Coordinates of C-alpha atoms in Angstrom, one line a residue:
Chain A
M998 CA 0.0 0.3 0.2
R999 CA 2.7 2.7 1.4
L1000 CA 5.1 1.3 -1.5
A1001 CA 1.7 2.2 -4.3
L1002 CA 0.9 5.1 -2.8
D1003 CA 5.1 6.4 -3.1
I1004 CA 4.7 5.2 -6.6
I1005 CA 1.7 7.4 -7.4
T1006 CA 3.6 10.5 -5.5
V1007 CA 6.7 10.1 -8.2
V1008 CA 4.7 9.5 -11.2
L1009 CA 2.7 12.7 -10.5
I1010 CA 5.3 14.7 -9.2
S1011 CA 7.9 14.3 -11.9
A1012 CA 4.3 14.5 -14.5
G1013 CA 4.3 18.0 -12.9
G1014 CA 8.1 19.0 -12.5
F1015 CA 7.6 18.1 -16.5
F1016 CA 5.1 20.4 -16.8
F1017 CA 7.1 23.5 -15.3
M1018 CA 10.6 23.0 -17.4
A1019 CA 7.9 22.7 -20.4
G1020 CA 6.5 26.1 -19.4
T1021 CA 9.9 27.4 -18.8
I1022 CA 10.8 26.3 -22.1
G1023 CA 7.7 27.7 -23.8
L1024 CA 8.9 31.1 -21.3
L1025 CA 12.2 30.9 -22.9
R1026 CA 10.8 30.4 -26.4
F1027 CA 7.8 32.0 -27.4
P1028 CA 7.4 35.1 -29.5
D1029 CA 4.9 37.3 -27.6
T1030 CA 3.2 38.6 -24.3
L1031 CA 0.4 36.4 -25.2
T1032 CA 2.3 32.8 -26.3
R1033 CA 4.0 33.2 -22.7
L1034 CA 1.0 33.6 -21.1
H1035 CA 0.2 30.5 -23.0
A1036 CA 3.0 28.5 -21.7
L1037 CA 2.4 29.9 -18.0
T1038 CA -0.9 28.4 -17.9
K1039 CA 0.5 25.1 -18.4
V1040 CA 2.8 25.4 -15.0
D1041 CA -0.4 26.9 -13.5
N1042 CA -2.9 24.1 -14.2
L1043 CA -0.6 21.4 -15.2
G1044 CA 1.9 21.5 -13.7
L1045 CA 0.7 22.8 -9.7
G1046 CA -2.0 20.6 -10.4
L1047 CA -0.5 17.3 -10.9
I1048 CA 2.4 18.4 -7.9
V1049 CA -0.8 18.6 -5.8
F1050 CA -2.5 14.9 -6.5
G1051 CA 0.7 13.9 -6.3
L1052 CA 1.1 15.6 -2.6
L1053 CA -2.2 14.2 -1.6
A1054 CA -0.9 10.8 -1.1
Q1055 CA 1.6 11.9 1.3
V1056 CA 0.3 14.2 3.8
E1057 CA 0.0 13.1 7.6
S1058 CA -3.8 14.2 8.5
R1059 CA -6.9 14.3 6.9
L1060 CA -7.5 18.1 7.5
D1061 CA -3.9 18.7 5.8
A1062 CA -5.3 16.8 2.8
L1063 CA -8.2 19.2 2.5
K1064 CA -5.8 22.8 3.1
V1065 CA -3.8 21.4 0.4
I1066 CA -6.7 20.6 -2.1
A1067 CA -8.2 24.5 -0.4
I1068 CA -5.0 26.4 -1.7
W1069 CA -4.9 24.5 -5.0
L1070 CA -9.2 25.4 -5.8
L1071 CA -7.7 29.0 -4.6
V1072 CA -4.5 29.6 -7.1
Q1073 CA -6.0 27.3 -10.0
M1074 CA -9.2 29.8 -9.7
S1075 CA -7.5 33.3 -8.8
G1076 CA -4.7 31.6 -11.4
A1077 CA -7.2 31.6 -14.3
I1078 CA -9.2 34.9 -13.3
V1079 CA -5.7 37.0 -13.2
S1080 CA -4.4 35.2 -16.7
Q1081 CA -7.4 36.9 -18.6
L1082 CA -7.3 39.8 -17.0
I1083 CA -3.8 39.9 -18.5
A1084 CA -4.4 38.9 -21.9
Q1085 CA -7.2 41.8 -21.5
A1086 CA -4.6 44.4 -21.0
T1087 CA -1.9 42.9 -23.4
R1088 CA -4.9 43.5 -25.9
R1089 CA -5.9 46.8 -24.6
L1090 CA -1.6 48.1 -25.0
G1091 CA -1.8 46.7 -28.4
R1092 CA -4.6 48.8 -29.3
Q1093 CA -3.4 51.7 -27.6
T1094 CA -0.1 51.7 -29.4
Chain B
M1255 CA 20.3 17.3 4.0
T1256 CA 22.1 18.0 0.9
L1257 CA 18.9 18.3 -0.9
V1258 CA 18.1 20.6 0.9
F1259 CA 20.9 22.9 0.8
A1260 CA 20.7 22.5 -2.8
C1261 CA 17.5 24.2 -2.8
E1262 CA 19.0 26.9 -0.5
V1263 CA 22.2 27.4 -3.0
V1264 CA 19.5 27.9 -5.7
L1265 CA 17.1 30.1 -3.4
A1266 CA 20.1 32.6 -2.4
G1267 CA 21.2 32.9 -6.1
L1268 CA 18.5 33.7 -7.2
L1269 CA 17.7 36.5 -4.1
V1270 CA 21.0 38.3 -5.2
A1271 CA 20.0 38.2 -8.7
I1272 CA 16.9 39.4 -8.1
A1273 CA 17.6 42.1 -5.4
T1274 CA 20.5 43.5 -8.0
W1275 CA 17.8 43.5 -10.7
T1276 CA 15.7 45.7 -8.5
I1277 CA 18.3 48.6 -8.1
V1278 CA 19.3 48.3 -12.0
A1279 CA 15.7 48.1 -13.8
R1280 CA 15.7 51.0 -15.9
T1281 CA 11.8 51.7 -15.3
A1282 CA 10.6 53.0 -11.9
F1283 CA 7.9 50.1 -12.8
A1284 CA 10.3 47.2 -14.0
A1285 CA 11.8 48.0 -10.6
I1286 CA 8.6 47.5 -9.0
V1287 CA 7.4 44.5 -10.3
V1288 CA 11.5 43.1 -9.4
F1289 CA 10.7 44.1 -5.9
M1290 CA 7.5 42.2 -5.7
V1291 CA 9.0 39.3 -7.3
Y1292 CA 12.1 39.5 -4.0
G1293 CA 9.4 39.8 -1.3
L1294 CA 8.0 36.3 -2.3
L1295 CA 11.3 35.4 -2.8
L1296 CA 12.3 36.4 0.7
A1297 CA 9.4 34.8 2.2
I1298 CA 10.8 31.4 0.6
V1299 CA 13.9 31.8 2.4
W1300 CA 12.3 32.5 5.7
V1301 CA 10.5 29.3 5.5
A1302 CA 14.3 27.8 4.7
L1303 CA 15.8 29.6 8.0
S1304 CA 12.7 27.8 10.3
A1305 CA 11.1 31.3 10.9
V1306 CA 7.7 30.3 9.3
D1307 CA 5.8 33.5 11.3
V1308 CA 8.1 36.1 9.5
A1309 CA 7.7 34.3 6.5
L1310 CA 3.9 35.2 6.5
T1311 CA 4.5 38.6 7.6
E1312 CA 7.1 38.7 4.9
A1313 CA 5.1 37.5 2.1
A1314 CA 2.0 39.9 3.3
I1315 CA 3.6 43.0 4.1
G1316 CA 7.3 43.2 2.4
G1317 CA 6.2 41.8 -0.9
G1318 CA 2.4 42.5 -1.0
V1319 CA 1.4 45.6 0.5
T1320 CA 4.8 47.6 0.7
S1321 CA 5.2 47.5 -3.2
I1322 CA 1.3 48.3 -4.0
V1323 CA 2.6 52.1 -2.1
L1324 CA 5.7 51.9 -4.0
L1325 CA 3.5 51.0 -7.2
G1326 CA 0.9 54.1 -6.2
A1327 CA 3.7 56.1 -6.0
A1328 CA 5.2 55.4 -9.6
S1329 CA 2.4 55.5 -11.4
R1330 CA 1.7 59.3 -10.2
L1331 CA 5.3 60.1 -11.1
R1332 CA 5.0 58.8 -14.7
G1333 CA 3.6 61.9 -15.7
S1334 CA 5.9 64.3 -14.4
K1335 CA 8.9 65.2 -17.1
A1336 CA 11.5 66.6 -14.5
A1337 CA 15.0 65.5 -15.5
V1338 CA 16.9 63.5 -13.5
P1339 CA 20.7 64.1 -13.6
S1340 CA 23.2 61.5 -14.4
V1341 CA 25.5 60.0 -12.2
S1342 CA 29.0 60.0 -13.2
F1343 CA 30.7 56.8 -13.9
P1344 CA 33.9 57.4 -11.1
F1345 CA 31.1 58.0 -8.6
K1346 CA 29.6 54.9 -8.8
I1347 CA 33.1 52.9 -8.7
T1348 CA 33.5 54.8 -5.8
A1349 CA 30.3 53.6 -4.1
G1350 CA 30.3 50.6 -5.2
V1351 CA 33.7 49.9 -3.8
L1352 CA 32.7 51.4 -0.3
C1353 CA 29.8 49.1 -0.7
A1354 CA 31.5 46.2 -1.1
V1355 CA 33.7 46.9 2.0
V1356 CA 30.6 47.4 3.8
S1357 CA 29.4 43.8 2.7
A1358 CA 32.5 42.0 3.5
G1359 CA 32.9 43.7 6.9
L1360 CA 29.5 42.3 7.7
A1361 CA 30.4 39.1 6.0
A1362 CA 33.6 38.7 8.2
V1363 CA 31.3 38.9 11.2
V1364 CA 29.0 36.6 9.7
F1365 CA 32.3 34.2 9.6
S1366 CA 33.7 34.7 13.1
L1367 CA 30.3 33.7 14.9
P1368 CA 30.8 32.4 18.1
D1369 CA 30.9 28.6 17.9
V1370 CA 27.7 28.1 20.5
A1371 CA 25.4 30.8 19.5
P1372 CA 23.6 32.6 22.1
T1373 CA 19.6 32.1 22.5
L1374 CA 16.8 32.7 23.9
A1375 CA 14.5 30.0 23.1
P1376 CA 14.9 27.5 25.9
V1377 CA 14.3 30.6 28.3
A1378 CA 11.1 31.3 25.9
K1379 CA 10.2 27.6 25.6
E1380 CA 10.4 27.2 29.6
N1381 CA 7.9 30.3 30.1
L1382 CA 5.8 29.4 27.0
A1383 CA 3.1 27.3 29.2
E1384 CA 2.7 30.5 32.1
S1385 CA 1.5 32.5 28.6
G1386 CA -1.1 30.1 27.7
L1387 CA 0.0 30.0 23.5
G1388 CA 1.6 27.7 21.8
N1389 CA 3.5 29.7 19.4
P1390 CA 6.8 30.7 21.0
V1391 CA 6.9 34.0 18.6
A1392 CA 2.7 35.4 19.6
A1393 CA 4.4 34.8 22.9
V1394 CA 7.2 36.5 22.8
L1395 CA 5.2 39.2 21.1
F1396 CA 2.0 39.5 23.0
V1397 CA 3.7 38.4 26.5
F1398 CA 7.6 38.9 26.8
R1399 CA 8.3 41.7 24.7
A1400 CA 4.1 43.2 25.2
H1401 CA 5.4 46.9 25.4
D1402 CA 7.6 46.8 21.4
T1403 CA 4.0 45.3 20.1
L1404 CA 2.4 48.0 21.4
L1405 CA 4.3 50.5 20.2
E1406 CA 4.9 49.0 17.1
K1407 CA 1.2 49.4 16.5
V1408 CA 1.0 52.9 17.6
V1409 CA 4.2 53.5 14.8
L1410 CA 1.9 52.4 12.7
L1411 CA -0.9 54.9 13.9
L1412 CA 1.7 57.9 13.7
A1413 CA 2.4 57.0 10.2
L1414 CA -0.8 57.1 9.5
V1415 CA -1.2 60.4 10.8
G1416 CA 1.8 62.0 8.9
V1417 CA 0.3 60.6 5.4
W1418 CA -2.9 62.3 6.1
S1419 CA -1.5 65.2 7.2
L1420 CA 0.1 66.0 3.7
A1421 CA -3.1 66.8 2.2
S1422 CA -3.8 70.1 1.4
D1423 CA -6.2 72.3 3.2
S1424 CA -8.9 72.3 1.1
A1425 CA -9.0 68.5 1.0
W1426 CA -8.4 67.8 4.4
G1427 CA -11.0 65.4 6.1
G1428 CA -12.3 64.3 2.4
V1429 CA -11.2 61.1 0.4
P1430 CA -8.1 59.5 -0.2
A1431 CA -7.3 59.3 -4.1
L1432 CA -6.6 55.3 -4.2
R1433 CA -5.9 54.7 -7.8
V1434 CA -9.0 52.4 -8.9
Y1435 CA -9.8 50.8 -12.2
A1436 CA -11.9 53.2 -14.4
S1437 CA -14.1 50.6 -15.7
P1438 CA -13.4 46.9 -14.1
S1439 CA -13.9 44.3 -16.7
R1440 CA -16.4 41.9 -16.0
I1441 CA -14.3 38.7 -14.9
L1442 CA -12.6 41.8 -12.6
V1443 CA -15.6 42.2 -10.8
F1444 CA -16.2 38.4 -10.4
L1445 CA -12.8 38.0 -8.8
D1446 CA -13.5 40.5 -6.8
Q1447 CA -16.9 39.4 -5.8
I1448 CA -15.9 35.5 -4.9
L1449 CA -12.4 36.2 -3.2
P1450 CA -12.9 38.6 -0.7
P1451 CA -14.8 36.8 1.4
I1452 CA -12.9 33.7 1.2
G1453 CA -9.7 36.0 2.0
I1454 CA -11.5 37.3 5.3
M1455 CA -12.1 33.6 6.4
I1456 CA -8.1 33.1 5.6
G1457 CA -7.4 36.1 7.7
I1458 CA -9.4 35.2 10.2
Y1459 CA -8.0 31.8 10.4
M1460 CA -4.3 33.3 10.0
F1461 CA -5.1 35.5 13.8
W1462 CA -6.7 32.2 15.0
A1463 CA -4.4 30.2 14.0
G1464 CA -1.3 32.6 15.1
A1465 CA -2.3 31.5 19.0
S1466 CA -1.0 27.8 18.4
Q1467 CA 1.0 27.9 15.5
P1468 CA 3.1 30.5 13.2
G1469 CA 0.1 33.5 12.1
G1470 CA -1.4 36.2 14.1
A1471 CA -2.8 39.7 14.1
F1472 CA -0.6 41.4 11.7
Q1473 CA -0.7 38.3 8.9
G1474 CA -4.5 38.3 9.3
G1475 CA -4.6 42.2 9.3
T1476 CA -2.8 42.4 5.8
I1477 CA -4.9 40.2 4.4
L1478 CA -8.0 42.0 5.4
A1479 CA -6.3 45.1 4.0
A1480 CA -5.5 43.5 1.2
M1481 CA -9.1 42.1 0.4
W1482 CA -10.2 45.8 1.6
L1483 CA -8.3 47.5 -1.4
L1484 CA -9.2 44.9 -3.8
T1485 CA -13.1 45.4 -4.1
M1486 CA -12.1 48.8 -3.7
M1487 CA -10.1 49.0 -6.7
A1488 CA -12.6 47.1 -8.9
R1489 CA -14.9 49.7 -7.7
L1490 CA -17.6 47.7 -5.6
Q1491 CA -17.0 49.7 -3.0
D1492 CA -16.3 53.2 -2.2
V1493 CA -12.8 54.4 -0.7
P1494 CA -14.4 56.3 2.7
S1495 CA -13.6 59.5 3.7
I1496 CA -11.2 59.7 6.6
S1497 CA -13.6 61.7 8.9
A1498 CA -16.2 58.9 9.1
R1499 CA -16.4 57.8 12.8
W1500 CA -16.6 54.4 12.1
L1501 CA -13.2 54.9 10.6
R1502 CA -11.8 56.4 13.3
L1503 CA -13.0 54.1 15.5
L1504 CA -11.9 51.0 13.9
L1505 CA -8.3 52.5 13.8
V1506 CA -7.9 53.0 17.8
V1507 CA -9.4 49.7 18.7
G1508 CA -7.0 47.9 18.9
P1509 CA -4.2 49.6 20.4
M1510 CA -7.0 51.2 22.8
A1511 CA -7.7 47.5 23.8
F1512 CA -4.3 46.5 24.0
L1513 CA -3.4 49.5 26.2
A1514 CA -6.6 48.7 28.1
V1515 CA -5.4 45.5 29.0
G1516 CA -1.8 46.6 30.0
L1517 CA -3.4 49.6 32.4
A1518 CA -5.5 46.4 33.8
G1519 CA -2.5 44.6 34.6
F1520 CA -1.4 47.3 37.0
F1521 CA -4.6 46.2 39.3
F1522 CA -4.8 42.8 38.2
A1523 CA -1.5 41.2 37.4
D1524 CA 1.8 43.1 39.0
S1525 CA 2.8 45.2 36.6
F1526 CA 2.0 47.2 33.1
L1527 CA 1.0 44.7 30.4
A1528 CA 1.2 41.8 32.7
Y1529 CA -1.6 39.3 32.3
P1530 CA -3.4 37.7 34.8
P1531 CA -2.1 33.8 34.6
S1532 CA -5.7 32.1 34.2
I1533 CA -7.2 34.3 32.5
S1534 CA -3.9 35.0 29.7
K1535 CA -5.1 33.5 26.9
P1536 CA -8.5 34.9 26.6
L1537 CA -7.3 38.1 27.2
I1538 CA -4.4 38.2 24.5
I1539 CA -7.2 36.4 21.8
V1540 CA -9.4 39.4 22.5
V1541 CA -6.7 41.8 22.1
E1542 CA -5.7 40.2 19.0
A1543 CA -9.1 40.0 17.4
T1544 CA -9.2 43.5 17.7
L1545 CA -5.7 44.0 16.7
T1546 CA -6.3 42.5 13.2
L1547 CA -9.3 44.7 12.5
S1548 CA -7.6 47.8 13.2
I1549 CA -4.1 46.6 11.5
G1550 CA -6.1 46.3 8.5
V1551 CA -7.8 49.0 8.2
T1552 CA -4.8 50.9 9.0
L1553 CA -2.7 49.1 6.6
A1554 CA -5.6 49.9 3.5
L1555 CA -5.6 53.5 4.3
L1556 CA -2.0 54.1 4.6
V1557 CA -2.2 52.2 0.8
A1558 CA -4.9 54.5 0.0
G1559 CA -2.9 57.3 0.6
P1560 CA -3.4 61.2 1.8
P1561 CA -7.3 62.3 1.2
E1562 CA -7.3 64.2 -2.2
R1563 CA -10.8 65.4 -2.6
L1564 CA -14.2 66.2 -0.7
P1565 CA -16.5 63.2 -0.6
Q1566 CA -19.6 64.0 -3.1
Q1567 CA -17.7 65.9 -5.9
Chain C
M1363 CA 16.6 7.3 -2.5
T1364 CA 13.5 7.5 0.2
I1365 CA 10.2 9.8 -1.0
T1366 CA 11.0 12.7 1.3
N1367 CA 14.5 13.5 -0.7
F1368 CA 12.5 13.0 -3.7
L1369 CA 10.1 15.4 -2.6
L1370 CA 13.4 17.6 -1.6
A1371 CA 14.6 17.7 -5.1
A1372 CA 11.4 18.1 -6.8
A1373 CA 11.6 21.5 -4.5
A1374 CA 14.7 22.3 -6.0
F1375 CA 14.3 21.6 -9.6
V1376 CA 10.5 23.9 -9.4
L1377 CA 12.7 26.2 -7.8
L1378 CA 15.3 26.1 -10.6
M1379 CA 12.7 26.1 -13.4
V1380 CA 11.1 29.2 -11.5
A1381 CA 14.4 30.9 -11.6
I1382 CA 14.9 30.6 -15.3
G1383 CA 11.3 31.7 -16.3
L1384 CA 11.4 34.5 -13.9
A1385 CA 14.8 35.8 -15.7
R1386 CA 12.6 35.8 -18.8
I1387 CA 9.6 37.2 -18.1
L1388 CA 11.4 39.8 -15.7
Y1389 CA 13.7 41.1 -19.4
G1390 CA 10.5 42.4 -20.0
P1391 CA 9.9 43.9 -23.0
T1392 CA 6.8 45.3 -22.2
D1393 CA 5.3 46.0 -18.3
V1394 CA 2.5 43.1 -19.4
D1395 CA 5.2 40.4 -19.9
R1396 CA 6.5 41.4 -16.2
I1397 CA 3.4 41.0 -14.4
L1398 CA 3.4 36.8 -15.4
S1399 CA 6.3 36.9 -13.0
V1400 CA 3.6 37.5 -10.5
Q1401 CA 2.1 34.5 -11.5
L1402 CA 4.8 32.2 -12.2
I1403 CA 6.3 33.4 -8.6
G1404 CA 2.7 32.8 -7.5
S1405 CA 2.3 29.3 -8.5
G1406 CA 5.6 28.1 -8.8
G1407 CA 6.0 29.3 -5.0
V1408 CA 3.1 27.3 -3.9
A1409 CA 4.4 24.2 -5.5
V1410 CA 7.7 25.0 -3.8
L1411 CA 6.1 25.5 -0.4
L1412 CA 3.9 22.6 -0.5
L1413 CA 6.5 19.7 -1.7
L1414 CA 8.9 21.7 1.0
S1415 CA 5.7 21.2 3.9
V1416 CA 5.1 17.7 3.0
G1417 CA 9.1 16.7 2.4
L1418 CA 10.3 18.4 6.2
K1419 CA 6.4 17.4 7.2
L1420 CA 6.2 20.9 8.9
P1421 CA 2.4 21.6 8.0
P1422 CA 2.5 25.4 9.2
I1423 CA 4.7 25.4 6.1
M1424 CA 1.1 25.5 3.8
D1425 CA 0.0 28.4 5.8
V1426 CA 2.5 30.4 3.8
A1427 CA 2.0 28.8 0.4
L1428 CA -1.7 30.0 1.2
M1429 CA -0.7 33.5 2.1
L1430 CA 1.6 33.7 -1.3
G1431 CA -1.7 32.7 -3.1
L1432 CA -3.5 34.9 -2.0
L1433 CA -0.9 38.0 -2.1
A1434 CA -0.2 37.4 -6.1
T1435 CA -3.6 37.5 -7.0
F1436 CA -4.0 40.8 -5.2
V1437 CA -0.5 42.2 -6.3
S1438 CA -1.1 41.5 -10.0
V1439 CA -4.7 42.7 -9.8
A1440 CA -2.7 46.1 -8.6
F1441 CA -0.3 45.9 -10.7
L1442 CA -2.8 45.4 -14.2
R1443 CA -4.7 48.8 -13.0
D1444 CA -1.6 50.3 -13.5
A1445 CA 0.0 48.6 -17.1
A1446 CA -2.7 49.0 -18.8
D1447 CA -2.5 52.9 -18.1
S1448 CA 1.1 53.0 -18.8
S1449 CA 0.8 54.0 -22.2
S1450 CA -1.5 56.5 -22.4
V1451 CA 0.0 60.1 -21.8
S1452 CA -1.1 62.0 -18.9
T1453 CA -1.5 59.7 -16.0
S1454 CA -1.8 61.9 -13.3
T1455 CA -5.2 63.2 -14.0
T1456 CA -7.0 59.6 -13.7
E1457 CA -7.1 59.2 -10.4
D1458 CA -10.1 60.9 -10.4
R1459 CA -12.6 58.8 -11.0
Chain D
M1328 CA 29.6 26.1 5.0
N1329 CA 25.8 25.6 6.5
S1330 CA 22.7 27.0 5.6
A1331 CA 22.7 29.7 8.1
A1332 CA 26.2 30.5 6.6
L1333 CA 25.2 30.6 3.3
F1334 CA 22.1 33.0 3.9
G1335 CA 23.9 35.4 6.3
Y1336 CA 26.6 36.2 3.6
C1337 CA 23.3 36.7 1.2
G1338 CA 22.2 39.3 3.6
A1339 CA 25.9 41.0 3.9
V1340 CA 25.4 41.2 0.0
L1341 CA 22.2 42.5 0.1
V1342 CA 23.0 45.2 2.6
G1343 CA 25.7 46.0 -0.1
L1344 CA 23.6 45.9 -2.8
G1345 CA 20.9 47.9 -0.9
L1346 CA 23.5 50.9 -0.4
Y1347 CA 24.9 51.5 -3.7
G1348 CA 21.6 51.8 -4.8
L1349 CA 20.7 54.3 -1.9
I1350 CA 23.8 56.2 -2.9
T1351 CA 24.0 56.1 -6.7
R1352 CA 20.2 56.1 -8.0
P1353 CA 19.6 60.0 -7.4
E1354 CA 15.6 59.2 -8.2
V1355 CA 13.7 59.0 -4.5
L1356 CA 11.7 56.4 -5.3
R1357 CA 14.2 54.4 -6.2
K1358 CA 16.2 55.4 -3.2
I1359 CA 12.8 54.1 -1.3
L1360 CA 13.6 50.8 -3.3
A1361 CA 17.1 50.5 -2.3
F1362 CA 16.4 51.0 1.2
N1363 CA 14.4 48.7 1.7
V1364 CA 16.6 46.1 0.0
L1365 CA 18.7 47.4 2.6
G1366 CA 16.8 46.8 5.6
S1367 CA 15.7 43.2 4.1
G1368 CA 19.4 42.6 3.9
V1369 CA 19.7 43.2 7.8
F1370 CA 16.3 41.1 8.4
L1371 CA 18.2 38.5 6.9
L1372 CA 21.3 38.6 9.2
F1373 CA 18.7 38.8 12.2
G1374 CA 17.3 35.2 11.0
V1375 CA 20.3 34.2 10.5
F1376 CA 21.3 34.8 14.2
A1377 CA 17.8 33.1 15.3
R1378 CA 18.3 30.2 12.9
R1379 CA 22.4 29.6 14.8
G1380 CA 19.8 30.2 18.0
A1381 CA 17.4 26.7 17.3
A1382 CA 17.0 25.8 20.6
A1383 CA 15.0 23.5 23.1
G1384 CA 13.3 21.9 19.8
L1385 CA 12.7 25.1 18.0
G1386 CA 14.1 25.6 15.0
A1387 CA 14.8 29.1 15.6
D1388 CA 15.2 31.4 18.6
P1389 CA 11.6 33.3 18.6
V1390 CA 13.0 36.1 20.0
P1391 CA 15.3 38.0 17.0
Q1392 CA 12.0 36.6 14.9
A1393 CA 9.6 38.8 17.1
L1394 CA 11.6 41.8 16.4
V1395 CA 12.1 41.1 13.0
I1396 CA 8.0 41.1 12.5
T1397 CA 8.4 44.3 14.0
G1398 CA 10.8 45.5 12.0
I1399 CA 9.3 44.7 8.9
V1400 CA 5.9 46.3 10.1
V1401 CA 8.1 49.7 11.0
A1402 CA 9.6 49.7 7.7
F1403 CA 6.5 49.8 6.0
S1404 CA 4.9 52.2 7.6
A1405 CA 8.1 54.5 7.0
T1406 CA 7.9 53.6 3.5
A1407 CA 4.5 54.5 3.1
L1408 CA 4.9 58.1 4.6
V1409 CA 8.4 58.8 2.9
V1410 CA 6.0 57.4 -0.2
A1411 CA 3.5 60.5 0.5
L1412 CA 6.0 62.8 1.1
L1413 CA 7.9 62.2 -2.5
V1414 CA 3.7 62.6 -3.9
R1415 CA 3.4 65.7 -2.5
L1416 CA 7.2 67.0 -3.3
N1417 CA 6.2 66.3 -6.8
K1418 CA 2.7 67.6 -7.0
E1419 CA 4.5 71.2 -5.5
T1420 CA 7.5 71.3 -7.7
G1421 CA 7.5 68.2 -10.4
Q1422 CA 11.1 67.1 -9.0
V1423 CA 11.3 63.6 -8.7
I1424 CA 14.6 64.0 -6.6
I1425 CA 15.5 66.1 -4.3
T1426 CA 17.3 68.8 -5.3
S1427 CA 19.2 72.0 -3.0
D1428 CA 17.5 74.7 -2.1
D1429 CA 20.4 76.5 -2.7
P1430 CA 19.4 78.3 -6.5
E1431 CA 22.8 78.4 -7.8
E1432 CA 23.1 74.2 -7.1
S1433 CA 19.7 74.1 -8.3
G1434 CA 20.5 76.0 -11.5
K1435 CA 23.7 73.7 -12.1
Q1436 CA 20.9 70.9 -12.4
G1437 CA 19.1 72.2 -15.0
V1438 CA 15.9 72.6 -13.0
L1439 CA 14.4 75.3 -11.5
P1440 CA 12.0 74.7 -8.3

């Protein structure tokens, strides 16, 4: 059981780390703000999400598990909305110049 | 252990690089964004130094509200086309050498610190039970060095009085000119409707948890301030006039409660700011609750700045 | 390699990726690009702190992650307010609503 | 080198950096930023002393930690006050730097109040 949980953790967190790396490569290589924002949302959603699910198999108590999920939901929601706001600001900036 | 150290080396390198960037960035806006990242990174550094209470304060105040205050100033100054004198290269070199000497001196101090570090941790731990609290840092803040904390609240209020006194005569008692969104988009309004209730809950949790684990009035109060500012920026709520009675009351209720409990110490315990042992925990909780409110309001008003126009204009 | 070591290694890796990403976005060229860094340090910092919290078995670190996520959102909203204005000519007169 | 020493050196470098910015940047806003960097370097040194004082099952000495928390708040108060002063200065004179009261001096810098 322990071993199974550990394997799940390793697989999910490695996948999360992979998306962090992919996001960083995207940030380095993409040409403009909107495409870089696209790369960043992958980090937000998949990177953090997979890491959170991987950690759920390791937390000590049920309360901690709830807290991890709450933090994830908060970051997920505000991240999604702020990404939209950033995209809106980029468009507004593009129109003005 | 070495893995933790690897983490810390990355962190330290990043921190110094970001700090350098803050200093050398060309535009003020860029420097402030970098400074914000710097504040949030410092929070992770404090975690690495096992100072979780400080990490929370640094993330909230160092990374959060300080950069918002600076940002407000930067956006107001952006319009002005005043000439900035350039600094000569030899002067920069001289200053650089001087600062390197200062850094080297401090590094030498760090290098030659005594092997057995002086510490008050055992004393704090021993007397922790008496305070009724579980968090040693909160015990230091509210019991062992309570006068520091009381005066710090007074400093916050004095700073606010100083900021307000910079208003022009015609605007005195008016409304602070916090910069708000001219036309908040619907998605922003949605965020500002959904986030503050969650944020207020987290703020109360921070203050409540502060008694037994890292957290406390400051961290909770800052979150409340951030949530209030958020709703004002999206124009879901008006910026209040500084002469509003409820506002003034909220500003002083925390320090007053603290002071009252401190004075009561003369009669019910043996000295100023001493708590009767049997009810010390409930007393501290009451003081912290009112302080959380007062700190939240004070911080938000410090960010909003001096009043600039009269109400109903 | 124990699971604790794995979590700490993952934290170091994510931190490194965040560092590289930050370097790219803070470089600009526009102010909106720089605001992406707030998002990145928000989600990356939360990931690092959660990994450390579970890896070192110190649940209070989760509260720092919560604080970081919340404050990053607040700061991005405030920054976007001014970045969207940055290309307009005079900003000093727009403060009265 | 252990982690406390690492961040100690880090703090020393930050103090130097902040001082450099404080001296060489003419704009007041950048001086304030630099001063905050300097301050955080000093706080970090305090944090190192706290970390080294770990004892009695505590990860760090709570007394320096409490001092740093107070310090962060006071630094914020000072920043807010000086930012308000700067905005007022800019409103009155249009300046973003502090010029000398001596008319000859400010004439040299090419700006008159």
